[in-house]
């Protein structure tokens, strides 16, 4: 069992930056592939980025590639999402997720989810 807690969300202006975190706890939390997803009001949850357990493999959504960077520090059981050049359309609740096995872009592959952290980008 893995518990996930996101933090670091907030309000930022267009063009600004924000780093959100996901703290994992539980047995062998560092052995899990992890990902970020987001959901805006009235929209479906969408993939943002994902990272393998070692950090050696990362995937990004095309719309976020070059602006967002996913990373993890296994010693701290924490995953991060650095978001730069933020746009109003990045406004959403951001969720972290974990799965035991290979890294995936698909939400249905993930077994554990956090409660989410709100990111709001003002225009």
PDB file of C-alpha atoms in Angstrom:
ATOM      1  CA  UNK A   1       0.000   0.000   0.000  1.00  0.00           C
ATOM      2  CA  UNK A   2       1.233   3.480  -0.904  1.00  0.00           C
ATOM      3  CA  UNK A   3      -0.116   6.783   0.355  1.00  0.00           C
ATOM      4  CA  UNK A   4       0.390   9.912  -1.724  1.00  0.00           C
ATOM      5  CA  UNK A   5       0.106  13.519  -0.595  1.00  0.00           C
ATOM      6  CA  UNK A   6       0.471  16.440  -2.983  1.00  0.00           C
ATOM      7  CA  UNK A   7       1.525  19.926  -1.952  1.00  0.00           C
ATOM      8  CA  UNK A   8       2.737  23.192  -3.402  1.00  0.00           C
ATOM      9  CA  UNK A   9      -0.240  24.242  -5.471  1.00  0.00           C
ATOM     10  CA  UNK A  10      -1.455  27.813  -5.506  1.00  0.00           C
ATOM     11  CA  UNK A  11      -2.157  30.913  -7.525  1.00  0.00           C
ATOM     12  CA  UNK A  12       0.406  32.156 -10.047  1.00  0.00           C
ATOM     13  CA  UNK A  13       0.345  34.687 -12.864  1.00  0.00           C
ATOM     14  CA  UNK A  14       0.643  33.812 -16.524  1.00  0.00           C
ATOM     15  CA  UNK A  15       4.254  33.157 -17.390  1.00  0.00           C
ATOM     16  CA  UNK A  16       5.150  32.309 -13.829  1.00  0.00           C
ATOM     17  CA  UNK A  17       6.554  29.135 -12.306  1.00  0.00           C
ATOM     18  CA  UNK A  18       5.460  26.720  -9.641  1.00  0.00           C
ATOM     19  CA  UNK A  19       6.816  23.481  -8.228  1.00  0.00           C
ATOM     20  CA  UNK A  20       4.440  20.919  -6.820  1.00  0.00           C
ATOM     21  CA  UNK A  21       5.447  17.897  -4.792  1.00  0.00           C
ATOM     22  CA  UNK A  22       4.118  14.449  -4.073  1.00  0.00           C
ATOM     23  CA  UNK A  23       5.244  12.704  -0.901  1.00  0.00           C
ATOM     24  CA  UNK A  24       4.889   8.950  -0.928  1.00  0.00           C
ATOM     25  CA  UNK A  25       4.770   6.744   2.110  1.00  0.00           C
ATOM     26  CA  UNK A  26       4.343   3.067   2.606  1.00  0.00           C
ATOM     27  CA  UNK A  27       6.195  -0.052   1.851  1.00  0.00           C
ATOM     28  CA  UNK A  28       8.811   0.229  -0.902  1.00  0.00           C
ATOM     29  CA  UNK A  29       7.343   3.496  -2.136  1.00  0.00           C
ATOM     30  CA  UNK A  30      10.510   4.204  -4.095  1.00  0.00           C
ATOM     31  CA  UNK A  31       9.953   1.066  -6.180  1.00  0.00           C
ATOM     32  CA  UNK A  32       6.907   2.522  -7.890  1.00  0.00           C
ATOM     33  CA  UNK A  33       6.641   4.324 -11.187  1.00  0.00           C
ATOM     34  CA  UNK A  34       4.858   7.614 -10.646  1.00  0.00           C
ATOM     35  CA  UNK A  35       2.986  10.150 -12.674  1.00  0.00           C
ATOM     36  CA  UNK A  36       1.203  13.465 -12.676  1.00  0.00           C
ATOM     37  CA  UNK A  37      -2.268  13.940 -14.088  1.00  0.00           C
ATOM     38  CA  UNK A  38      -4.536  16.950 -14.043  1.00  0.00           C
ATOM     39  CA  UNK A  39      -8.216  17.693 -14.302  1.00  0.00           C
ATOM     40  CA  UNK A  40      -9.748  21.031 -15.139  1.00  0.00           C
ATOM     41  CA  UNK A  41     -13.401  21.847 -14.378  1.00  0.00           C
ATOM     42  CA  UNK A  42     -15.698  20.150 -16.854  1.00  0.00           C
ATOM     43  CA  UNK A  43     -12.871  18.225 -18.485  1.00  0.00           C
ATOM     44  CA  UNK A  44     -11.549  14.707 -18.273  1.00  0.00           C
ATOM     45  CA  UNK A  45      -8.423  13.871 -16.343  1.00  0.00           C
ATOM     46  CA  UNK A  46      -5.382  14.133 -18.607  1.00  0.00           C
ATOM     47  CA  UNK A  47      -1.830  12.894 -18.503  1.00  0.00           C
ATOM     48  CA  UNK A  48       0.892  15.400 -17.641  1.00  0.00           C
ATOM     49  CA  UNK A  49       4.133  13.498 -17.044  1.00  0.00           C
ATOM     50  CA  UNK A  50       5.447  10.225 -15.662  1.00  0.00           C
ATOM     51  CA  UNK A  51       8.716   8.874 -14.325  1.00  0.00           C
ATOM     52  CA  UNK A  52      10.109   5.406 -13.777  1.00  0.00           C
ATOM     53  CA  UNK A  53      11.098   4.181 -10.333  1.00  0.00           C
ATOM     54  CA  UNK A  54      14.759   4.895 -11.051  1.00  0.00           C
ATOM     55  CA  UNK A  55      14.091   8.268 -12.648  1.00  0.00           C
ATOM     56  CA  UNK A  56      15.821   7.095 -15.789  1.00  0.00           C
ATOM     57  CA  UNK A  57      12.726   7.198 -17.990  1.00  0.00           C
ATOM     58  CA  UNK A  58      10.351  10.142 -18.255  1.00  0.00           C
ATOM     59  CA  UNK A  59       7.310  10.791 -20.411  1.00  0.00           C
ATOM     60  CA  UNK A  60       5.574  14.089 -21.056  1.00  0.00           C
ATOM     61  CA  UNK A  61       2.383  15.200 -22.671  1.00  0.00           C
ATOM     62  CA  UNK A  62       3.239  17.010 -25.888  1.00  0.00           C
ATOM     63  CA  UNK A  63       1.520  20.188 -24.721  1.00  0.00           C
ATOM     64  CA  UNK A  64       3.716  20.374 -21.628  1.00  0.00           C
ATOM     65  CA  UNK A  65       7.018  19.156 -22.991  1.00  0.00           C
ATOM     66  CA  UNK A  66       9.653  21.844 -22.629  1.00  0.00           C
ATOM     67  CA  UNK A  67       7.698  23.720 -19.960  1.00  0.00           C
ATOM     68  CA  UNK A  68       7.289  21.047 -17.283  1.00  0.00           C
ATOM     69  CA  UNK A  69       9.954  18.860 -15.692  1.00  0.00           C
ATOM     70  CA  UNK A  70       9.249  15.772 -13.632  1.00  0.00           C
ATOM     71  CA  UNK A  71      11.783  14.445 -11.146  1.00  0.00           C
ATOM     72  CA  UNK A  72      11.994  12.332  -8.044  1.00  0.00           C
ATOM     73  CA  UNK A  73      14.252  11.867  -5.039  1.00  0.00           C
ATOM     74  CA  UNK A  74      13.856   8.316  -3.844  1.00  0.00           C
ATOM     75  CA  UNK A  75      15.814   8.953  -0.662  1.00  0.00           C
ATOM     76  CA  UNK A  76      12.974  11.294   0.329  1.00  0.00           C
ATOM     77  CA  UNK A  77      10.191   9.326  -1.381  1.00  0.00           C
ATOM     78  CA  UNK A  78       9.182  12.536  -3.119  1.00  0.00           C
ATOM     79  CA  UNK A  79       8.282  13.357  -6.707  1.00  0.00           C
ATOM     80  CA  UNK A  80       8.251  16.858  -8.119  1.00  0.00           C
ATOM     81  CA  UNK A  81       6.759  18.712 -11.053  1.00  0.00           C
ATOM     82  CA  UNK A  82       8.483  21.948 -11.978  1.00  0.00           C
ATOM     83  CA  UNK A  83       6.119  24.025 -14.094  1.00  0.00           C
ATOM     84  CA  UNK A  84       7.429  27.019 -16.037  1.00  0.00           C
ATOM     85  CA  UNK A  85       5.825  29.460 -18.476  1.00  0.00           C
ATOM     86  CA  UNK A  86       2.440  28.708 -16.998  1.00  0.00           C
ATOM     87  CA  UNK A  87      -0.689  29.517 -18.964  1.00  0.00           C
ATOM     88  CA  UNK A  88      -4.301  29.976 -17.853  1.00  0.00           C
ATOM     89  CA  UNK A  89      -5.141  26.664 -19.552  1.00  0.00           C
ATOM     90  CA  UNK A  90      -2.806  24.936 -17.075  1.00  0.00           C
ATOM     91  CA  UNK A  91      -5.338  25.707 -14.342  1.00  0.00           C
ATOM     92  CA  UNK A  92      -6.464  22.389 -12.885  1.00  0.00           C
ATOM     93  CA  UNK A  93      -6.279  20.063  -9.934  1.00  0.00           C
ATOM     94  CA  UNK A  94      -3.021  18.156 -10.233  1.00  0.00           C
ATOM     95  CA  UNK A  95      -2.938  14.579  -9.004  1.00  0.00           C
ATOM     96  CA  UNK A  96       0.002  12.314  -8.407  1.00  0.00           C
ATOM     97  CA  UNK A  97      -0.295   8.605  -8.953  1.00  0.00           C
ATOM     98  CA  UNK A  98       1.818   5.509  -8.440  1.00  0.00           C
ATOM     99  CA  UNK A  99       1.967   2.048  -9.893  1.00  0.00           C
ATOM    100  CA  UNK A 100       4.149  -0.960  -9.336  1.00  0.00           C
ATOM    101  CA  UNK A 101       5.841  -1.766 -12.610  1.00  0.00           C
ATOM    102  CA  UNK A 102       6.696   0.069 -15.772  1.00  0.00           C
ATOM    103  CA  UNK A 103       6.042   3.749 -16.250  1.00  0.00           C
ATOM    104  CA  UNK A 104       2.817   4.553 -18.082  1.00  0.00           C
ATOM    105  CA  UNK A 105       0.951   7.480 -19.621  1.00  0.00           C
ATOM    106  CA  UNK A 106      -2.453   5.971 -18.887  1.00  0.00           C
ATOM    107  CA  UNK A 107      -4.420   6.743 -15.754  1.00  0.00           C
ATOM    108  CA  UNK A 108      -6.066   3.325 -15.708  1.00  0.00           C
ATOM    109  CA  UNK A 109      -2.643   1.744 -15.169  1.00  0.00           C
ATOM    110  CA  UNK A 110      -2.130   3.497 -11.836  1.00  0.00           C
ATOM    111  CA  UNK A 111      -3.193   1.902  -8.592  1.00  0.00           C
ATOM    112  CA  UNK A 112      -2.678   4.675  -6.058  1.00  0.00           C
ATOM    113  CA  UNK A 113      -3.775   8.303  -6.172  1.00  0.00           C
ATOM    114  CA  UNK A 114      -3.353  11.401  -4.077  1.00  0.00           C
ATOM    115  CA  UNK A 115      -6.093  13.869  -3.227  1.00  0.00           C
ATOM    116  CA  UNK A 116      -4.811  16.529  -5.599  1.00  0.00           C
ATOM    117  CA  UNK A 117      -3.496  20.064  -5.330  1.00  0.00           C
ATOM    118  CA  UNK A 118      -5.085  23.069  -7.028  1.00  0.00           C
ATOM    119  CA  UNK A 119      -3.021  25.113  -9.456  1.00  0.00           C
ATOM    120  CA  UNK A 120      -4.585  28.337 -10.707  1.00  0.00           C
ATOM    121  CA  UNK A 121      -2.952  30.506 -13.353  1.00  0.00           C
ATOM    122  CA  UNK A 122      -4.362  34.006 -13.618  1.00  0.00           C
ATOM    123  CA  UNK A 123      -4.394  35.879 -16.902  1.00  0.00           C
TER     124      UNK A 123
END
